Coordinates of C-alpha atoms in Angstrom, one line a residue:
M362 CA 194.0 107.3 227.8
Q363 CA 196.1 107.1 231.0
R364 CA 193.3 105.1 232.6
L365 CA 193.1 102.7 229.7
F366 CA 196.9 102.0 229.8
F367 CA 196.7 101.4 233.6
T368 CA 193.7 99.1 232.9
L369 CA 195.7 97.0 230.4
S370 CA 198.7 96.7 232.7
L371 CA 196.5 95.7 235.6
L372 CA 194.8 93.1 233.5
L373 CA 198.1 91.6 232.4
A374 CA 199.4 91.5 235.9
T375 CA 196.4 89.9 237.5
S376 CA 195.9 86.1 237.4
S377 CA 193.3 85.6 240.1
S378 CA 189.7 86.8 240.6
L379 CA 189.1 90.3 241.9
D380 CA 188.9 90.5 245.7
I381 CA 187.5 93.7 247.2
D382 CA 187.4 94.0 251.0
G383 CA 183.9 94.1 252.2
V384 CA 182.3 92.8 248.9
E385 CA 180.9 89.3 248.9
T386 CA 180.7 88.6 245.2
T387 CA 183.1 89.9 242.5
Y388 CA 184.0 88.8 239.0
G389 CA 186.8 89.2 236.7
P390 CA 189.3 90.2 235.4
F391 CA 187.7 89.8 231.9
T392 CA 189.4 89.9 228.6
N393 CA 188.0 92.4 226.1
K394 CA 187.5 89.7 223.5
E395 CA 184.7 88.1 221.9
Q396 CA 185.0 84.8 223.7
T397 CA 184.3 86.6 227.0
Y398 CA 180.8 87.6 225.6
V399 CA 180.0 84.3 224.0
P400 CA 178.0 82.8 227.0
C401 CA 175.4 85.5 226.5
Y402 CA 174.2 84.0 223.3
S403 CA 173.0 80.9 225.2
A404 CA 170.1 82.9 226.6
N405 CA 168.9 83.1 223.0
S406 CA 166.1 85.7 223.1
N407 CA 165.0 85.3 226.7
A408 CA 165.2 88.8 228.2
Y409 CA 165.1 87.4 231.7
A410 CA 168.0 85.0 231.1
I411 CA 170.0 87.8 229.3
S412 CA 169.6 90.1 232.4
S413 CA 171.1 87.6 234.7
S414 CA 173.8 85.9 232.5
N415 CA 177.5 86.0 232.4
N416 CA 178.3 87.9 235.5
G417 CA 176.5 91.0 234.3
L418 CA 178.2 91.3 231.0
C419 CA 175.2 90.6 228.6
M420 CA 173.4 93.4 226.8
H421 CA 169.9 93.1 225.5
S422 CA 171.2 94.3 222.1
H423 CA 174.2 92.1 221.4
A424 CA 175.6 94.7 219.1
C425 CA 176.3 96.8 222.2
R426 CA 179.2 94.4 223.1
Y427 CA 181.0 96.6 220.7
K428 CA 182.1 100.2 221.3
F429 CA 179.3 102.5 220.2
C430 CA 177.1 99.4 219.5
N431 CA 179.0 99.4 216.2
S432 CA 180.1 96.0 214.9
Q433 CA 181.8 97.6 211.8
D434 CA 184.6 98.8 214.1
A435 CA 184.7 95.6 216.0
K436 CA 186.1 97.2 219.2
M437 CA 184.8 95.2 222.1
N438 CA 183.3 97.3 225.0
L439 CA 183.4 95.1 228.1
P440 CA 184.3 95.9 231.7
L441 CA 187.4 94.6 233.3
Y442 CA 185.6 93.5 236.5
S443 CA 182.0 93.4 237.7
V444 CA 180.8 93.6 241.3
D445 CA 177.5 91.9 242.2
A446 CA 176.2 94.8 244.4
K447 CA 173.6 93.8 247.0
N448 CA 173.8 96.7 249.4
H449 CA 175.2 100.2 250.0
T450 CA 178.5 98.8 251.3
D451 CA 179.2 96.9 248.1
I452 CA 178.9 100.0 246.1
I453 CA 180.9 102.2 248.4
H454 CA 183.8 99.6 248.4
A455 CA 183.5 99.3 244.6
F456 CA 184.0 103.1 244.3
Q457 CA 187.0 103.0 246.6
Y458 CA 188.6 100.3 244.7
A459 CA 188.0 102.0 241.3
K460 CA 189.6 105.2 242.9
D461 CA 192.5 103.4 244.3
N462 CA 193.2 101.7 241.0
D463 CA 192.4 104.4 238.6
L464 CA 189.3 102.7 236.9
Y465 CA 186.2 104.1 235.6
V466 CA 183.0 102.8 237.0
S467 CA 179.9 101.8 234.9
V468 CA 176.5 100.9 236.3
K469 CA 174.1 98.3 235.0
T470 CA 170.8 96.5 236.2
T471 CA 169.7 94.6 233.0
G472 CA 171.6 96.1 230.0
H473 CA 168.5 97.2 228.2
S474 CA 170.3 100.1 226.5
Y475 CA 170.1 100.8 222.8
T476 CA 173.4 102.9 222.9
G477 CA 175.5 100.6 225.2
S478 CA 175.6 103.2 228.0
S479 CA 175.4 100.6 230.7
T480 CA 178.8 99.2 229.9
E481 CA 182.3 100.7 229.5
E482 CA 185.6 99.1 228.2
G483 CA 187.9 98.4 231.0
S484 CA 185.7 99.6 233.7
L485 CA 184.6 98.4 237.1
L486 CA 181.0 97.4 236.5
V487 CA 178.5 97.9 239.4
W488 CA 175.8 95.2 238.6
M489 CA 172.7 96.0 240.3
H490 CA 170.6 93.0 239.1
N491 CA 170.7 91.3 242.5
Y492 CA 170.3 94.4 244.6
E493 CA 167.4 94.5 247.1
K494 CA 164.1 95.4 245.5
D495 CA 162.1 96.6 248.6
L496 CA 158.6 97.0 246.9
T497 CA 156.8 98.2 250.0
F498 CA 153.8 100.6 249.9
H499 CA 153.5 103.8 251.9
E500 CA 150.2 105.7 252.1
S501 CA 150.5 109.6 252.1
Y502 CA 154.2 109.6 251.8
K503 CA 155.8 113.1 252.2
N504 CA 159.0 114.6 250.8
S505 CA 161.3 116.6 253.0
C506 CA 159.7 119.9 252.1
Q507 CA 157.6 121.8 254.8
A508 CA 153.9 121.6 254.3
S509 CA 153.7 125.2 253.4
H510 CA 156.4 124.9 250.7
E511 CA 155.3 125.1 247.0
K512 CA 157.0 121.8 246.3
Y513 CA 155.6 119.8 249.3
V514 CA 154.4 116.5 248.1
E515 CA 152.2 114.0 249.9
H516 CA 151.2 110.9 247.9
D517 CA 150.8 107.1 248.0
V518 CA 153.9 105.5 246.8
I519 CA 155.7 102.2 246.4
S520 CA 159.3 102.1 247.5
I521 CA 161.4 100.7 244.7
G522 CA 165.0 99.3 245.3
G523 CA 167.7 99.3 242.8
G524 CA 167.4 95.7 241.7
A525 CA 163.8 95.8 240.8
V526 CA 162.6 95.5 237.1
W527 CA 159.1 96.5 236.0
D528 CA 158.1 92.9 236.2
D529 CA 158.6 92.9 240.0
V530 CA 156.8 96.3 240.4
I531 CA 153.8 95.3 238.3
E532 CA 153.4 92.0 240.3
A533 CA 153.7 93.9 243.5
V534 CA 151.2 96.5 242.6
K535 CA 148.8 94.0 241.1
D536 CA 145.2 95.3 241.0
D537 CA 145.6 97.5 244.0
Y538 CA 146.9 100.6 242.2
H539 CA 147.7 102.1 238.8
V540 CA 151.4 102.7 238.3
V541 CA 153.2 104.3 235.4
T542 CA 155.5 101.6 234.0
G543 CA 157.9 101.1 231.2
G544 CA 157.3 98.9 228.2
G545 CA 159.4 95.8 228.6
R546 CA 158.9 93.9 231.9
T547 CA 162.7 93.2 232.2
V548 CA 163.6 96.9 232.1
S549 CA 165.1 98.3 235.2
A550 CA 162.5 100.3 237.1
I551 CA 164.7 103.1 238.7
G552 CA 167.8 102.9 236.6
G553 CA 168.3 103.9 233.1
W554 CA 164.6 103.9 232.2
L555 CA 163.6 106.3 235.0
Q556 CA 166.8 108.6 235.0
G557 CA 166.5 108.9 231.2
G558 CA 162.9 110.3 231.4
G559 CA 160.7 107.1 231.3
L560 CA 158.0 107.0 228.6
S561 CA 154.9 104.9 229.3
F562 CA 151.6 104.1 227.5
S563 CA 149.8 106.0 230.4
S564 CA 152.0 109.1 230.4
R565 CA 149.5 111.4 228.8
K566 CA 147.2 111.1 231.9
Y567 CA 149.9 110.7 234.7
G568 CA 153.2 112.1 233.3
I569 CA 156.4 110.4 232.5
G570 CA 158.5 108.3 234.8
V571 CA 160.4 111.2 236.3
D572 CA 157.2 112.9 237.1
Q573 CA 156.5 110.1 239.6
A574 CA 159.7 110.1 241.5
I575 CA 159.2 111.9 244.9
D576 CA 162.8 111.3 246.1
F577 CA 165.9 109.3 245.3
E578 CA 168.4 107.5 247.5
V579 CA 171.8 107.7 246.0
V580 CA 175.3 106.4 246.7
L581 CA 177.9 109.0 245.6
T582 CA 181.4 108.3 244.5
N583 CA 182.7 109.9 247.7
G584 CA 181.2 107.0 249.7
T585 CA 178.2 108.9 251.2
V586 CA 174.6 107.9 250.9
V587 CA 172.3 110.8 250.3
N588 CA 168.6 111.5 249.7
A589 CA 167.5 113.9 246.9
D590 CA 164.2 115.5 246.6
A591 CA 162.7 118.9 245.9
C592 CA 163.9 120.5 249.1
T593 CA 167.0 118.3 250.0
N594 CA 169.9 118.1 247.4
S595 CA 167.5 119.5 245.0
D596 CA 170.0 120.0 242.3
L597 CA 170.8 116.4 242.3
Y598 CA 167.1 115.6 242.3
F599 CA 166.8 117.7 239.2
A600 CA 169.7 115.9 237.5
L601 CA 168.3 112.4 238.3
R602 CA 164.9 113.4 236.8
G603 CA 165.9 112.9 233.2
G604 CA 169.6 113.7 233.1
G605 CA 170.4 110.4 231.8
G606 CA 171.9 108.7 234.9
G607 CA 175.0 106.8 235.0
T608 CA 177.4 109.6 236.0
Y609 CA 175.9 111.3 239.1
G610 CA 175.8 108.4 241.5
V611 CA 174.1 105.0 242.0
V612 CA 170.5 105.2 242.6
T613 CA 169.5 102.6 245.1
K614 CA 165.9 103.4 246.1
V615 CA 163.0 105.7 244.7
H616 CA 159.7 106.5 246.3
Y617 CA 157.4 106.3 243.3
K618 CA 153.8 107.4 242.9
V619 CA 151.0 105.1 242.6
Y620 CA 147.3 106.0 241.8
P621 CA 143.9 104.7 242.3
K622 CA 143.2 101.6 240.2
T623 CA 141.6 102.4 236.8
A624 CA 140.1 100.3 234.0
I625 CA 142.1 100.2 230.8
T626 CA 140.4 100.0 227.4
V627 CA 142.5 99.5 224.3
V628 CA 141.5 100.7 220.9
Q629 CA 143.2 98.9 217.9
Y630 CA 143.2 99.3 214.1
S631 CA 145.4 97.5 211.6
L632 CA 146.0 97.1 208.0
L633 CA 147.6 93.8 206.8
A634 CA 148.8 92.2 203.5
S635 CA 150.1 88.9 202.5
D636 CA 152.4 90.5 200.0
Y637 CA 153.1 94.2 200.7
G638 CA 155.3 94.5 197.5
K639 CA 152.6 93.3 195.3
Y640 CA 150.1 95.8 196.4
W641 CA 152.5 98.6 197.6
E642 CA 150.9 101.4 195.6
L643 CA 147.4 100.7 196.9
I644 CA 148.6 100.1 200.4
S645 CA 150.7 103.4 200.5
K646 CA 147.5 105.2 199.7
A647 CA 145.6 103.6 202.5
V648 CA 148.5 104.4 204.9
A649 CA 148.5 108.0 203.8
Q650 CA 144.8 108.2 204.5
F651 CA 145.3 106.9 208.0
F652 CA 148.2 109.3 208.7
E653 CA 146.1 112.2 207.5
F654 CA 143.4 111.2 210.0
W655 CA 145.8 110.7 212.8
I656 CA 147.6 114.0 212.2
D657 CA 144.3 115.9 212.3
K658 CA 143.0 114.1 215.5
S659 CA 145.9 113.1 217.8
P660 CA 146.8 116.6 219.0
D661 CA 143.4 117.2 220.3
L662 CA 142.6 114.0 222.2
S663 CA 141.8 114.3 225.8
N664 CA 144.3 113.1 228.5
D665 CA 142.1 110.1 229.2
W666 CA 143.5 108.8 226.0
C667 CA 146.6 108.2 228.2
G668 CA 149.0 106.7 225.6
G669 CA 149.7 104.1 223.1
F670 CA 151.7 103.8 219.9
F671 CA 151.2 103.7 216.1
G672 CA 152.8 103.0 212.8
P673 CA 152.0 102.9 209.2
F674 CA 149.9 99.7 209.6
H675 CA 148.5 99.9 213.1
L676 CA 147.2 102.0 215.9
H677 CA 147.2 100.9 219.5
L678 CA 145.5 103.4 221.8
V679 CA 145.1 103.2 225.6
Y680 CA 142.2 104.8 227.3
C681 CA 142.3 105.0 231.1
G682 CA 138.8 104.2 231.8
T683 CA 136.0 101.8 231.1
A684 CA 134.7 101.0 227.5
S685 CA 131.5 103.1 228.2
E686 CA 133.6 106.0 229.3
M687 CA 135.8 105.6 226.2
L688 CA 132.7 105.5 223.9
S689 CA 131.3 108.6 225.5
D690 CA 134.3 110.6 224.7
G691 CA 133.5 110.5 221.0
F692 CA 136.8 109.8 219.3
F693 CA 136.0 106.1 218.7
S694 CA 132.7 107.1 216.8
E695 CA 135.0 109.6 214.7
F696 CA 137.5 106.8 214.1
T697 CA 134.8 104.4 213.0
A698 CA 133.2 107.0 210.8
W699 CA 136.5 107.6 209.2
Y700 CA 137.0 103.9 208.5
N701 CA 133.4 103.5 207.1
D702 CA 133.3 106.7 205.0
N703 CA 136.8 108.0 204.3
L704 CA 139.1 105.1 204.0
D705 CA 139.1 103.9 200.4
K706 CA 138.5 100.1 200.6
S707 CA 137.3 99.6 197.1
Q708 CA 140.5 98.0 195.9
M709 CA 141.2 95.8 198.9
V710 CA 141.3 92.1 198.1
E711 CA 139.9 89.6 200.5
N712 CA 142.7 87.4 202.0
E713 CA 145.3 89.3 200.2
W714 CA 145.3 92.8 201.8
G715 CA 142.9 95.0 203.8
A716 CA 142.2 97.0 206.9
F717 CA 140.5 95.7 210.1
P718 CA 137.9 98.2 211.4
P719 CA 138.5 99.9 214.8
S720 CA 137.8 97.6 217.7
Y721 CA 138.3 97.8 221.5
I722 CA 138.7 95.6 224.5
E723 CA 138.4 96.5 228.2
Y724 CA 140.7 95.3 231.0
D725 CA 139.9 95.6 234.6
S726 CA 143.3 97.3 235.5
W727 CA 146.7 98.1 234.3
Y728 CA 147.9 94.8 235.8
E729 CA 145.4 92.8 233.7
Y730 CA 146.4 94.9 230.5
K731 CA 150.0 94.0 231.1
G732 CA 149.2 90.2 231.3
G733 CA 148.0 89.5 234.8
A734 CA 149.6 86.9 237.0
G735 CA 150.5 84.7 234.0
A736 CA 152.9 87.3 232.7
Y737 CA 155.2 87.4 235.8
Q738 CA 158.7 86.1 235.0
N739 CA 157.2 84.7 231.7
P740 CA 159.6 85.4 228.8
A741 CA 156.8 85.2 226.3
S742 CA 155.0 88.2 228.0
T743 CA 157.8 90.8 227.2
D744 CA 159.9 91.9 224.3
Q745 CA 162.2 89.3 222.9
T746 CA 165.7 90.6 223.0
G747 CA 169.3 89.1 222.5
N748 CA 169.3 87.1 219.4
S749 CA 166.0 88.7 218.3
Y750 CA 167.3 92.2 218.7
N751 CA 169.3 92.4 215.5
G752 CA 169.2 95.9 214.1
I753 CA 167.9 97.8 217.1
E754 CA 171.2 99.6 217.4
S755 CA 170.4 101.3 214.1
M756 CA 167.1 102.7 215.4
S757 CA 166.8 106.4 215.7
A758 CA 164.1 108.4 217.6
R759 CA 162.9 112.0 217.2
L760 CA 160.4 113.9 219.2
M761 CA 157.6 115.5 216.9
P762 CA 156.6 119.0 218.2
E763 CA 152.9 119.4 218.6
A764 CA 153.1 122.9 217.0
V765 CA 154.7 121.3 213.9
V766 CA 151.9 118.7 213.5
R767 CA 149.3 121.3 214.0
E768 CA 150.8 124.0 211.7
R769 CA 152.7 121.9 209.1
G770 CA 150.3 118.9 208.9
H771 CA 150.8 118.5 205.1
D772 CA 154.6 118.5 205.4
V773 CA 154.3 115.9 208.2
L774 CA 152.2 113.8 206.1
E775 CA 154.6 113.8 203.3
L776 CA 157.4 113.0 205.6
L777 CA 155.6 110.0 207.2
T778 CA 154.4 108.6 203.9
S779 CA 157.7 108.9 202.3
L780 CA 159.4 107.0 205.1
T781 CA 156.7 104.4 205.6
P782 CA 159.1 101.4 205.0
Y783 CA 161.6 102.8 207.6
L784 CA 159.2 103.8 210.4
G785 CA 159.3 102.0 213.6
F786 CA 156.3 100.1 214.8
V787 CA 156.1 101.7 218.3
N788 CA 155.8 105.4 217.7
Y789 CA 154.8 106.8 221.0
F790 CA 151.7 108.9 221.4
L791 CA 152.8 111.7 223.8
G792 CA 151.5 115.1 225.0
G793 CA 148.7 115.5 227.5
K794 CA 149.9 115.9 231.1
I795 CA 153.5 115.4 229.9
N796 CA 153.3 118.9 228.5
D797 CA 151.7 120.5 231.6
V798 CA 155.0 120.2 233.5
A799 CA 157.3 123.2 233.5
I800 CA 160.5 122.7 231.4
D801 CA 162.9 123.5 234.4
E802 CA 161.0 121.0 236.7
T803 CA 162.9 118.1 235.4
S804 CA 166.1 117.7 233.4
V805 CA 164.6 115.9 230.4
N806 CA 165.0 117.8 227.1
P807 CA 162.8 120.8 227.4
F808 CA 161.3 120.0 224.0
L809 CA 159.7 116.8 225.4
R810 CA 157.3 119.0 227.1
S811 CA 155.9 120.3 223.9
T812 CA 155.7 117.2 221.8
V813 CA 152.8 115.0 220.5
W814 CA 154.8 111.8 219.2
S815 CA 158.2 110.2 219.4
I816 CA 159.0 108.9 216.0
F817 CA 161.2 105.9 215.4
T818 CA 163.1 105.1 212.3
N819 CA 165.1 101.9 211.6
D820 CA 168.2 102.9 209.7
D821 CA 170.8 105.7 209.6
R822 CA 169.4 107.6 206.5
S823 CA 165.8 107.5 207.7
G824 CA 166.8 109.0 211.0
Q825 CA 168.7 111.7 209.3
T826 CA 165.7 112.6 207.2
V827 CA 163.6 113.2 210.3
R828 CA 166.5 114.9 212.0
E829 CA 166.6 117.4 209.1
F830 CA 162.8 117.8 209.1
V831 CA 162.8 118.8 212.8
T832 CA 166.3 120.0 213.8
N833 CA 167.7 120.5 217.3
D834 CA 166.6 124.1 217.2
E835 CA 162.9 123.0 217.7
T836 CA 163.1 119.5 219.1
G837 CA 165.5 116.6 220.1
V838 CA 165.3 113.1 221.3
C839 CA 163.9 110.9 224.0
Y840 CA 167.1 109.9 225.8
N841 CA 166.1 106.2 226.4
H842 CA 165.5 105.5 222.6
H843 CA 167.9 107.8 220.9
Y844 CA 170.4 106.5 218.4
G845 CA 173.9 105.4 219.5
L846 CA 175.6 107.5 216.8
E847 CA 173.3 110.5 217.3
P848 CA 175.0 113.7 215.9
D849 CA 175.5 116.5 218.4
W850 CA 174.1 114.0 221.0
R851 CA 174.5 116.3 224.0
R852 CA 172.2 119.0 222.6
A853 CA 169.8 116.4 221.0
C854 CA 169.5 114.4 224.3
F855 CA 169.4 117.3 226.8
G856 CA 168.9 120.5 224.9
S857 CA 169.4 123.7 227.0
H858 CA 169.9 121.6 230.3
Y859 CA 173.2 120.2 229.3
D860 CA 175.5 122.8 230.7
T861 CA 173.7 122.8 234.0
L862 CA 173.8 119.0 234.1
K863 CA 177.4 118.9 233.3
S864 CA 178.3 121.2 236.3
L865 CA 176.1 119.0 238.5
Q866 CA 177.9 115.9 237.3
E867 CA 181.3 117.5 238.1
K868 CA 179.9 118.5 241.6
Y869 CA 178.6 115.1 242.6
D870 CA 181.4 113.0 240.9
S871 CA 184.5 115.3 241.4
D872 CA 186.8 112.5 240.9
K873 CA 185.3 111.6 237.5
L874 CA 184.9 107.9 238.4
L875 CA 181.7 107.3 236.5
N876 CA 181.8 107.1 232.8
C877 CA 179.4 105.8 230.0
W878 CA 178.8 106.6 226.4
H879 CA 176.3 109.4 225.8
C880 CA 176.1 110.2 229.5
V881 CA 176.6 113.7 230.9
G882 CA 180.3 114.3 231.4
Y883 CA 181.4 111.3 229.1
Q884 CA 185.2 111.0 228.7
G885 CA 186.6 109.2 225.7
E886 CA 186.4 108.7 222.0
E887 CA 183.5 110.2 220.1
K888 CA 181.7 108.8 217.1
E889 CA 178.6 109.9 215.1
S890 CA 176.6 109.1 212.1
S891 CA 177.6 110.8 208.7
H892 CA 174.9 109.3 206.6
E893 CA 172.9 111.5 204.2
A894 CA 169.2 111.7 204.6
Y895 CA 166.7 110.2 202.2
P896 CA 165.3 112.9 199.8
I897 CA 161.7 113.1 200.7
N898 CA 159.4 111.6 198.1
E899 CA 162.4 110.4 196.1
I900 CA 163.0 107.0 197.7
S901 CA 163.7 104.4 195.0
A902 CA 161.0 102.1 194.1
A903 CA 163.2 99.2 194.9
N904 CA 163.6 100.5 198.6
K905 CA 159.9 101.3 198.9
Y906 CA 158.8 97.6 198.6
M907 CA 158.8 95.7 201.9
S908 CA 159.2 92.0 201.8
S909 CA 156.4 89.9 203.2
F910 CA 158.7 88.4 205.7
N911 CA 159.6 91.8 207.2
C912 CA 156.0 92.9 207.4
I913 CA 154.8 89.7 209.0
M914 CA 157.6 90.2 211.5
I915 CA 156.5 93.7 212.2
V916 CA 152.8 92.6 212.7
S917 CA 153.9 89.8 214.9
L918 CA 155.9 92.2 217.1
V919 CA 152.9 94.7 217.2
S920 CA 150.6 91.8 218.3
T921 CA 153.1 91.0 221.1
F922 CA 153.1 94.5 222.4
M923 CA 149.1 94.5 222.3
L924 CA 149.4 91.6 224.6
L925 CA 151.6 93.4 227.2

């Protein structure tokens, strides 16, 4: 509260732009009012434009201009100043200015946060969008451990600077290597995505993002620049590998693993209708049949099925290998046999509703799968955000334990079918190599290492339904996709690691300069959802019917992801 009053008085007393010695480009002071944010709307749904607009104030989810991404409270959540950081010195001077003027510091690269964690009311924003990107390759790169040490690593890497987004990395890697990337091309490569864990559609074979980071270069709030790996500042290395980021320091460079190039084969299945409400009873039976098949098969797929996503009406599976290798695996034959022999197609109506049989397409590399050269800096080749992201702030995510899917398959089927209208369209397929990493090796929620899916729901009540089905005693959330009003968020996001992370945050930011909502060590007002769950199998008939418009929109979004 003291900092807030100081910030208000500083704003009232300031009539000119911020000037920090040693920093070339600064912006502000900004008023914490709607008109300050209005220029962000001119970017429409262009994720690239949103990332670079309005002096760093824009969020990919416009709802996150509000505190807690909650428009009902209508409390704006904008920084007082932004610093266009381009090197270490800019960040160090920003920290010193914030310390001298009793300001919190927030950190943002692109603002692709569903919870608003990359902005903070009245803070000094360190905007990393224009920071150097590096993007150089190093063969047989080594960490600081001795060769005889159990945590010694030697691996080919790409050096990624703080301003790089996945679009930059994918274009730098091209066809030369395989690299574990995020979904959206405009997502920060080594900021929130990586430090929050980093899910990918190839994680089942290679691990999640934090499993690729050999070391971090970090600017601490005391003005020092340090490296962190398994043998140097190893506790900081642990914190940055899944501890959420935002409150330990500013990550400016990461040496990130790359792998030999591999072909990518994508298997797809879809169920479409011109009017979902008209045929809902029949469609829901087909959805249940698909879910029953997927519940039975997904936990046992080999790691070469390296990732993908699914929903009630589609499956998008990624196989790391050629089509002939995929076919020799056997699953595609089982999938086709299920479609031919088990899926009830007797009441499907041509041109009205029906299911497309499993199909596949082979890409020469991950680069081609992600769109090739034509996708670089192309707004049509990544997710549309901004004006198209309405409702994303209500989305919840929940990790589904592998043991629950194996041992309580009938209950899982009942849950999924009951919530069909409320399930997200990109429910991650996890497990595989993700689950081979020891839970204390990284700081992601330990339950992530024993999960098979990450389930998304699109409103408060459906999220609470899944939350009650698998509680924090047996699972949690993926930090990067969790709900902004997640109840008991510290436990849900970080599980048993939270107390350790809190002590590390206090160690590396002893002045408590860094602050952001749902970040470790957060200081400020709390808010969480209080909505009741939907009773399973008791959702009203009116709510069960999905409008044709909404379903067409979902299918369109799925199709977009299939092109990425």
